Amino acid sequence: MLIDTYGRVATDLRVSLTDRCNLRCTYCMPEEGLQWLAKPDLLTDDEIVRLIDIAVTSLGIEEVRFTGGEPLLRPGLVGIVERVAALDARPQMSLTTNGIGLKRTAAALKQAGLDRVNVSLDTLRPDVFKTLTRRDRHKDVIEGLYAARDAGLTPVKVNSVLMPGLNDDEAPDLLAWAVEHDYELRFIEQMPLDAQHGWKRDGMITAGDILASLRTRFELTAEGEEKRGSAPAERWLVDGGPHVVGVIASVTRPFCAACDRTRLTADGQVRTCLFAQEETDLRAALRSGAPDEEIARIWRLAMWGKKAGAGLDDPTFVQPDRPMSAIGG
């Protein structure tokens, strides 16, 4: 079991498979990209599968989410999914992606054992997409979403970040589109995970702003905390259901008290939180020949020291040195 001093138990593992990405989203990284990890620093496919095996058989992990960077850039992704699906204690598996490579991989991922996907899409307008991501790939993302739905990687969740002056007027249109195509839309408040450290609390589109915009066109009924559990998204029924919309208010309505996550970076570090200032090295233990029991012990110790919360709305908050592309979403 992965328990911390506040009594929270981690059952959800986020695994970053690469720090690389084929987009350059303005809220994540600079236009020229970043200094990528050297290949020897990355966990190998065998090391990833071994750590997931330890997590699900010895540490109580029930769900695994593959992230990046962009996880579809990982050459061995389908094989990793297939091997994790074959574990005796098979976890639920999902993947967070920008959707660009989904059209060609969705069917293979489903066959390998992936359960569902989260796809990032911030706008329905190709010109705004190009401005936000610095790439002209909007059509590829839309086709990837269709392919995921058709392959049965459901529920397909669409993650959207609203940015002032760019797409902050699109919330109702995005929800109408998601309802039409049977996707579950989730808005995420912009978080301070950009490599440029340009994030500012003032001017951010908040959960309150998003809900007010949605209510100009839809009737929203809160599902309530009982249904939410440890999920990061507060959810509302749209016009009485069955469709729902979620808002992940990491900054203005933090949910740290219910957090059930542990994170593994692409270079084998345990992070107790996206905003943690410290990491614990599992890669060194793996490569020095440590047995599974020792690796599990190190992981438990790391999680025991997890802090109470991130404090994103605190003026003394210090942004992590690693950008989002290096630690997974």
Tab-separated table of C-alpha atoms in Angstrom:
chain	number	residue	atom	x	y	z
A	1	MET	CA	0.000	0.000	0.000
A	2	LEU	CA	1.155	3.547	-0.804
A	3	ILE	CA	-0.070	5.654	2.112
A	4	ASP	CA	1.019	9.079	3.286
A	5	THR	CA	1.009	10.756	6.683
A	6	TYR	CA	-2.394	12.328	5.945
A	7	GLY	CA	-4.012	8.924	5.446
A	8	ARG	CA	-4.353	9.200	1.664
A	9	VAL	CA	-3.823	5.960	-0.250
A	10	ALA	CA	-2.476	6.040	-3.802
A	11	THR	CA	-4.224	3.593	-6.132
A	12	ASP	CA	-3.718	5.540	-9.392
A	13	LEU	CA	-0.316	5.501	-11.131
A	14	ARG	CA	0.589	8.016	-13.852
A	15	VAL	CA	3.461	6.796	-16.040
A	16	SER	CA	5.242	9.276	-18.295
A	17	LEU	CA	6.637	7.339	-21.269
A	18	THR	CA	8.551	10.209	-22.886
A	19	ASP	CA	9.268	13.885	-22.372
A	20	ARG	CA	8.986	14.570	-26.110
A	21	CYS	CA	5.948	16.080	-27.794
A	22	ASN	CA	5.005	16.923	-31.379
A	23	LEU	CA	3.091	20.063	-30.358
A	24	ARG	CA	4.391	23.252	-28.748
A	25	CYS	CA	1.397	24.362	-26.688
A	26	THR	CA	1.906	27.867	-25.372
A	27	TYR	CA	0.928	26.886	-21.811
A	28	CYS	CA	3.408	23.982	-21.728
A	29	MET	CA	6.675	24.727	-23.533
A	30	PRO	CA	8.535	27.317	-25.610
A	31	GLU	CA	8.244	27.358	-29.405
A	32	GLU	CA	11.752	25.973	-29.872
A	33	GLY	CA	11.026	22.993	-27.621
A	34	LEU	CA	13.103	21.827	-24.672
A	35	GLN	CA	16.321	19.975	-23.962
A	36	TRP	CA	15.012	16.398	-24.254
A	37	LEU	CA	16.187	13.580	-22.026
A	38	ALA	CA	19.007	11.479	-23.438
A	39	LYS	CA	17.902	7.987	-24.461
A	40	PRO	CA	20.033	6.212	-21.800
A	41	ASP	CA	18.256	8.267	-19.128
A	42	LEU	CA	14.813	7.011	-20.165
A	43	LEU	CA	13.359	3.894	-18.628
A	44	THR	CA	13.383	0.952	-21.015
A	45	ASP	CA	10.186	-0.925	-21.879
A	46	ASP	CA	11.248	-3.760	-19.552
A	47	GLU	CA	11.916	-1.329	-16.700
A	48	ILE	CA	8.529	0.346	-17.127
A	49	VAL	CA	6.690	-2.963	-17.095
A	50	ARG	CA	8.650	-4.152	-14.060
A	51	LEU	CA	7.833	-1.005	-12.081
A	52	ILE	CA	4.152	-1.249	-12.997
A	53	ASP	CA	4.194	-4.914	-11.968
A	54	ILE	CA	5.645	-3.963	-8.577
A	55	ALA	CA	3.069	-1.201	-8.233
A	56	VAL	CA	0.046	-3.402	-8.911
A	57	THR	CA	1.198	-6.573	-7.160
A	58	SER	CA	2.906	-5.080	-4.084
A	59	LEU	CA	1.691	-1.509	-3.669
A	60	GLY	CA	-2.046	-1.596	-4.315
A	61	ILE	CA	-2.154	0.278	-7.632
A	62	GLU	CA	-5.441	-0.353	-9.466
A	63	GLU	CA	-5.284	2.139	-12.351
A	64	VAL	CA	-2.447	3.056	-14.708
A	65	ARG	CA	-2.511	6.133	-16.934
A	66	PHE	CA	0.155	6.439	-19.647
A	67	THR	CA	1.208	10.030	-20.263
A	68	GLY	CA	4.084	12.020	-21.753
A	69	GLY	CA	5.078	14.358	-23.228
A	70	GLU	CA	3.147	12.626	-25.975
A	71	PRO	CA	2.960	8.883	-25.192
A	72	LEU	CA	2.105	7.921	-28.782
A	73	LEU	CA	5.685	8.909	-29.662
A	74	ARG	CA	6.961	5.977	-27.584
A	75	PRO	CA	7.907	3.242	-30.114
A	76	GLY	CA	7.117	0.383	-27.711
A	77	LEU	CA	3.783	1.717	-26.452
A	78	VAL	CA	1.529	-1.033	-27.833
A	79	GLY	CA	3.848	-3.710	-26.475
A	80	ILE	CA	3.955	-2.070	-23.036
A	81	VAL	CA	0.149	-1.958	-22.910
A	82	GLU	CA	-0.066	-5.600	-23.963
A	83	ARG	CA	2.410	-6.715	-21.285
A	84	VAL	CA	0.688	-4.724	-18.537
A	85	ALA	CA	-2.674	-6.180	-19.595
A	86	ALA	CA	-1.175	-9.653	-19.085
A	87	LEU	CA	-0.181	-9.023	-15.451
A	88	ASP	CA	-1.907	-11.223	-12.874
A	89	ALA	CA	-3.270	-8.165	-11.106
A	90	ARG	CA	-4.393	-6.412	-14.290
A	91	PRO	CA	-4.939	-2.685	-13.692
A	92	GLN	CA	-7.373	-0.484	-15.546
A	93	MET	CA	-5.379	1.279	-18.273
A	94	SER	CA	-5.901	4.643	-19.931
A	95	LEU	CA	-3.801	7.055	-21.943
A	96	THR	CA	-3.602	10.841	-22.161
A	97	THR	CA	-2.657	12.045	-25.636
A	98	ASN	CA	-2.801	15.038	-27.948
A	99	GLY	CA	-4.576	12.736	-30.400
A	100	ILE	CA	-2.344	13.330	-33.401
A	101	GLY	CA	-1.299	9.672	-33.754
A	102	LEU	CA	-4.567	8.080	-32.623
A	103	LYS	CA	-6.009	7.517	-36.074
A	104	ARG	CA	-3.318	4.943	-36.849
A	105	THR	CA	-2.914	3.451	-33.345
A	106	ALA	CA	-6.347	3.391	-31.679
A	107	ALA	CA	-7.367	-0.073	-32.915
A	108	ALA	CA	-3.992	-1.619	-31.994
A	109	LEU	CA	-4.084	-0.064	-28.520
A	110	LYS	CA	-7.583	-1.398	-27.912
A	111	GLN	CA	-6.543	-4.867	-29.047
A	112	ALA	CA	-3.498	-4.716	-26.756
A	113	GLY	CA	-5.749	-4.053	-23.766
A	114	LEU	CA	-6.032	-0.285	-23.352
A	115	ASP	CA	-9.383	0.631	-21.810
A	116	ARG	CA	-9.857	4.286	-22.755
A	117	VAL	CA	-8.214	7.580	-23.711
A	118	ASN	CA	-8.139	11.234	-22.715
A	119	VAL	CA	-7.489	13.549	-25.660
A	120	SER	CA	-6.402	17.177	-25.360
A	121	LEU	CA	-8.315	19.594	-27.601
A	122	ASP	CA	-8.665	23.237	-26.636
A	123	THR	CA	-10.542	24.639	-29.613
A	124	LEU	CA	-12.833	23.756	-32.506
A	125	ARG	CA	-11.223	26.415	-34.701
A	126	PRO	CA	-8.190	25.280	-36.745
A	127	ASP	CA	-6.667	28.777	-36.774
A	128	VAL	CA	-6.858	29.058	-32.983
A	129	PHE	CA	-5.454	25.524	-32.656
A	130	LYS	CA	-2.446	26.582	-34.745
A	131	THR	CA	-1.915	29.629	-32.550
A	132	LEU	CA	-2.195	27.639	-29.308
A	133	THR	CA	-0.073	24.667	-30.353
A	134	ARG	CA	2.181	26.298	-32.982
A	135	ARG	CA	1.325	23.373	-35.267
A	136	ASP	CA	-1.312	22.948	-38.015
A	137	ARG	CA	-2.635	19.568	-36.838
A	138	HIS	CA	-6.252	20.220	-35.846
A	139	LYS	CA	-7.650	17.823	-38.463
A	140	ASP	CA	-5.399	15.011	-37.170
A	141	VAL	CA	-6.716	15.422	-33.628
A	142	ILE	CA	-10.346	15.341	-34.767
A	143	GLU	CA	-9.695	12.192	-36.815
A	144	GLY	CA	-7.904	10.647	-33.833
A	145	LEU	CA	-10.925	11.286	-31.634
A	146	TYR	CA	-13.216	9.588	-34.142
A	147	ALA	CA	-10.831	6.614	-34.330
A	148	ALA	CA	-10.702	6.268	-30.538
A	149	ARG	CA	-14.486	6.241	-30.283
A	150	ASP	CA	-14.834	3.762	-33.143
A	151	ALA	CA	-12.198	1.464	-31.595
A	152	GLY	CA	-14.126	1.343	-28.315
A	153	LEU	CA	-11.636	3.311	-26.183
A	154	THR	CA	-14.537	4.731	-24.249
A	155	PRO	CA	-15.552	6.862	-22.553
A	156	VAL	CA	-13.432	9.178	-24.703
A	157	LYS	CA	-12.650	12.179	-22.522
A	158	VAL	CA	-11.673	15.501	-24.089
A	159	ASN	CA	-9.513	17.854	-22.002
A	160	SER	CA	-9.684	21.579	-22.770
A	161	VAL	CA	-7.755	24.532	-21.378
A	162	LEU	CA	-9.227	27.995	-21.972
A	163	MET	CA	-6.797	30.862	-22.514
A	164	PRO	CA	-7.664	34.570	-22.277
A	165	GLY	CA	-8.091	36.233	-25.640
A	166	LEU	CA	-7.707	32.996	-27.609
A	167	ASN	CA	-10.433	30.437	-26.899
A	168	ASP	CA	-12.108	31.741	-23.742
A	169	ASP	CA	-15.379	32.202	-25.671
A	170	GLU	CA	-15.570	28.559	-26.823
A	171	ALA	CA	-16.812	26.734	-23.723
A	172	PRO	CA	-20.471	26.391	-24.865
A	173	ASP	CA	-19.461	25.427	-28.414
A	174	LEU	CA	-17.025	22.797	-27.141
A	175	LEU	CA	-19.698	21.288	-24.896
A	176	ALA	CA	-22.325	21.209	-27.667
A	177	TRP	CA	-19.811	19.472	-29.927
A	178	ALA	CA	-18.819	16.942	-27.230
A	179	VAL	CA	-22.467	16.075	-26.550
A	180	GLU	CA	-23.096	15.624	-30.288
A	181	HIS	CA	-20.181	13.202	-30.644
A	182	ASP	CA	-20.655	11.417	-27.292
A	183	TYR	CA	-17.378	12.585	-25.756
A	184	GLU	CA	-17.017	13.549	-22.102
A	185	LEU	CA	-15.676	17.104	-21.986
A	186	ARG	CA	-13.528	18.306	-19.107
A	187	PHE	CA	-12.232	21.834	-18.721
A	188	ILE	CA	-8.940	22.234	-16.872
A	189	GLU	CA	-7.838	25.470	-15.258
A	190	GLN	CA	-4.478	26.540	-16.640
A	191	MET	CA	-1.798	25.384	-14.211
A	192	PRO	CA	1.713	26.761	-13.606
A	193	LEU	CA	3.561	24.048	-15.538
A	194	ASP	CA	4.961	26.042	-18.443
A	195	ALA	CA	8.697	25.892	-19.051
A	196	GLN	CA	8.834	29.662	-19.526
A	197	HIS	CA	7.364	30.278	-16.038
A	198	GLY	CA	4.988	32.770	-17.622
A	199	TRP	CA	1.889	31.622	-15.716
A	200	LYS	CA	0.041	34.302	-13.776
A	201	ARG	CA	-2.934	33.803	-11.498
A	202	ASP	CA	-4.437	37.135	-12.583
A	203	GLY	CA	-6.360	36.768	-15.833
A	204	MET	CA	-6.610	32.984	-15.659
A	205	ILE	CA	-9.947	31.534	-16.819
A	206	THR	CA	-11.340	30.048	-13.613
A	207	ALA	CA	-13.822	27.280	-12.962
A	208	GLY	CA	-16.363	29.956	-12.061
A	209	ASP	CA	-15.815	31.696	-15.387
A	210	ILE	CA	-16.232	28.419	-17.278
A	211	LEU	CA	-19.442	27.435	-15.498
A	212	ALA	CA	-20.940	30.886	-15.994
A	213	SER	CA	-20.221	30.664	-19.718
A	214	LEU	CA	-21.695	27.171	-20.022
A	215	ARG	CA	-24.853	28.222	-18.201
A	216	THR	CA	-25.624	30.754	-20.908
A	217	ARG	CA	-26.639	27.804	-23.082
A	218	PHE	CA	-27.042	24.719	-20.850
A	219	GLU	CA	-28.702	23.729	-17.611
A	220	LEU	CA	-26.075	22.211	-15.314
A	221	THR	CA	-26.899	20.016	-12.321
A	222	ALA	CA	-24.083	19.089	-9.945
A	223	GLU	CA	-23.484	15.363	-9.496
A	224	GLY	CA	-22.157	15.957	-5.995
A	225	GLU	CA	-19.163	14.882	-3.929
A	226	GLU	CA	-20.470	11.365	-3.313
A	227	LYS	CA	-20.185	10.480	-7.000
A	228	ARG	CA	-16.947	12.392	-7.431
A	229	GLY	CA	-14.913	10.415	-4.905
A	230	SER	CA	-11.188	11.050	-5.484
A	231	ALA	CA	-11.645	12.155	-9.119
A	232	PRO	CA	-10.115	15.567	-9.902
A	233	ALA	CA	-13.092	16.729	-11.957
A	234	GLU	CA	-16.274	18.130	-10.476
A	235	ARG	CA	-19.012	16.962	-12.833
A	236	TRP	CA	-22.373	18.364	-13.870
A	237	LEU	CA	-25.239	16.737	-15.727
A	238	VAL	CA	-25.915	18.603	-18.957
A	239	ASP	CA	-29.606	19.462	-19.443
A	240	GLY	CA	-30.593	16.683	-17.062
A	241	GLY	CA	-28.240	14.055	-18.538
A	242	PRO	CA	-27.108	11.564	-19.585
A	243	HIS	CA	-24.171	13.663	-20.818
A	244	VAL	CA	-21.867	15.242	-18.262
A	245	VAL	CA	-19.235	17.972	-18.254
A	246	GLY	CA	-16.353	18.180	-15.818
A	247	VAL	CA	-14.212	21.014	-14.484
A	248	ILE	CA	-10.799	20.374	-12.964
A	249	ALA	CA	-10.191	23.441	-10.804
A	250	SER	CA	-6.650	22.723	-9.645
A	251	VAL	CA	-5.995	26.350	-8.763
A	252	THR	CA	-9.251	27.785	-7.410
A	253	ARG	CA	-10.841	24.636	-5.950
A	254	PRO	CA	-7.905	22.340	-5.072
A	255	PHE	CA	-8.694	18.691	-4.368
A	256	CYS	CA	-5.414	17.654	-2.744
A	257	ALA	CA	-7.150	16.189	0.319
A	258	ALA	CA	-8.639	13.411	-1.824
A	259	CYS	CA	-5.593	12.767	-4.036
A	260	ASP	CA	-4.980	9.087	-4.803
A	261	ARG	CA	-2.114	9.426	-7.324
A	262	THR	CA	1.537	8.588	-7.588
A	263	ARG	CA	3.619	9.553	-10.607
A	264	LEU	CA	6.540	7.976	-12.421
A	265	THR	CA	8.576	10.207	-14.734
A	266	ALA	CA	10.052	9.054	-18.025
A	267	ASP	CA	13.499	8.857	-16.388
A	268	GLY	CA	12.319	6.751	-13.472
A	269	GLN	CA	11.653	9.258	-10.698
A	270	VAL	CA	8.731	9.020	-8.286
A	271	ARG	CA	6.822	12.288	-7.947
A	272	THR	CA	4.211	12.509	-5.239
A	273	CYS	CA	2.534	15.478	-6.966
A	274	LEU	CA	2.742	17.372	-10.270
A	275	PHE	CA	3.971	20.341	-8.234
A	276	ALA	CA	6.408	18.507	-5.974
A	277	GLN	CA	9.856	20.029	-5.528
A	278	GLU	CA	11.474	16.658	-4.776
A	279	GLU	CA	11.762	13.342	-6.619
A	280	THR	CA	12.827	9.845	-5.574
A	281	ASP	CA	15.038	7.855	-7.935
A	282	LEU	CA	13.799	4.345	-8.791
A	283	ARG	CA	15.883	4.039	-11.950
A	284	ALA	CA	19.134	3.859	-9.972
A	285	ALA	CA	17.710	1.107	-7.777
A	286	LEU	CA	16.538	-0.839	-10.841
A	287	ARG	CA	19.883	-0.598	-12.582
A	288	SER	CA	21.897	-1.466	-9.480
A	289	GLY	CA	20.104	-4.814	-9.249
A	290	ALA	CA	17.776	-4.048	-6.334
A	291	PRO	CA	15.081	-6.702	-5.773
A	292	ASP	CA	11.400	-5.870	-6.131
A	293	GLU	CA	10.977	-5.690	-2.362
A	294	GLU	CA	13.609	-2.948	-2.071
A	295	ILE	CA	12.102	-0.923	-4.904
A	296	ALA	CA	8.680	-1.193	-3.256
A	297	ARG	CA	10.195	-0.020	0.036
A	298	ILE	CA	11.751	3.049	-1.618
A	299	TRP	CA	8.437	3.859	-3.307
A	300	ARG	CA	6.502	3.536	-0.032
A	301	LEU	CA	8.977	5.829	1.718
A	302	ALA	CA	8.641	8.446	-1.036
A	303	MET	CA	4.864	8.456	-0.766
A	304	TRP	CA	4.944	8.601	3.030
A	305	GLY	CA	6.539	12.039	2.705
A	306	LYS	CA	3.837	13.451	0.380
A	307	LYS	CA	2.870	16.991	1.328
A	308	ALA	CA	-0.662	18.067	2.261
A	309	GLY	CA	-1.256	20.068	-0.932
A	310	ALA	CA	0.177	22.117	-3.748
A	311	GLY	CA	-1.063	25.532	-2.647
A	312	LEU	CA	-1.354	26.880	-6.196
A	313	ASP	CA	-3.397	29.871	-5.074
A	314	ASP	CA	-0.832	30.744	-2.399
A	315	PRO	CA	1.358	33.774	-3.310
A	316	THR	CA	4.372	31.907	-1.900
A	317	PHE	CA	3.878	28.970	-4.306
A	318	VAL	CA	7.081	27.971	-6.108
A	319	GLN	CA	6.668	26.519	-9.592
A	320	PRO	CA	8.399	23.171	-10.227
A	321	ASP	CA	11.615	23.244	-12.243
A	322	ARG	CA	10.358	20.533	-14.612
A	323	PRO	CA	7.770	21.480	-17.257
A	324	MET	CA	4.621	19.394	-17.702
A	325	SER	CA	6.085	17.571	-20.707
A	326	ALA	CA	8.750	16.016	-18.484
A	327	ILE	CA	6.552	14.821	-15.623
A	328	GLY	CA	3.263	13.766	-17.191
A	329	GLY	CA	-0.261	15.075	-16.864
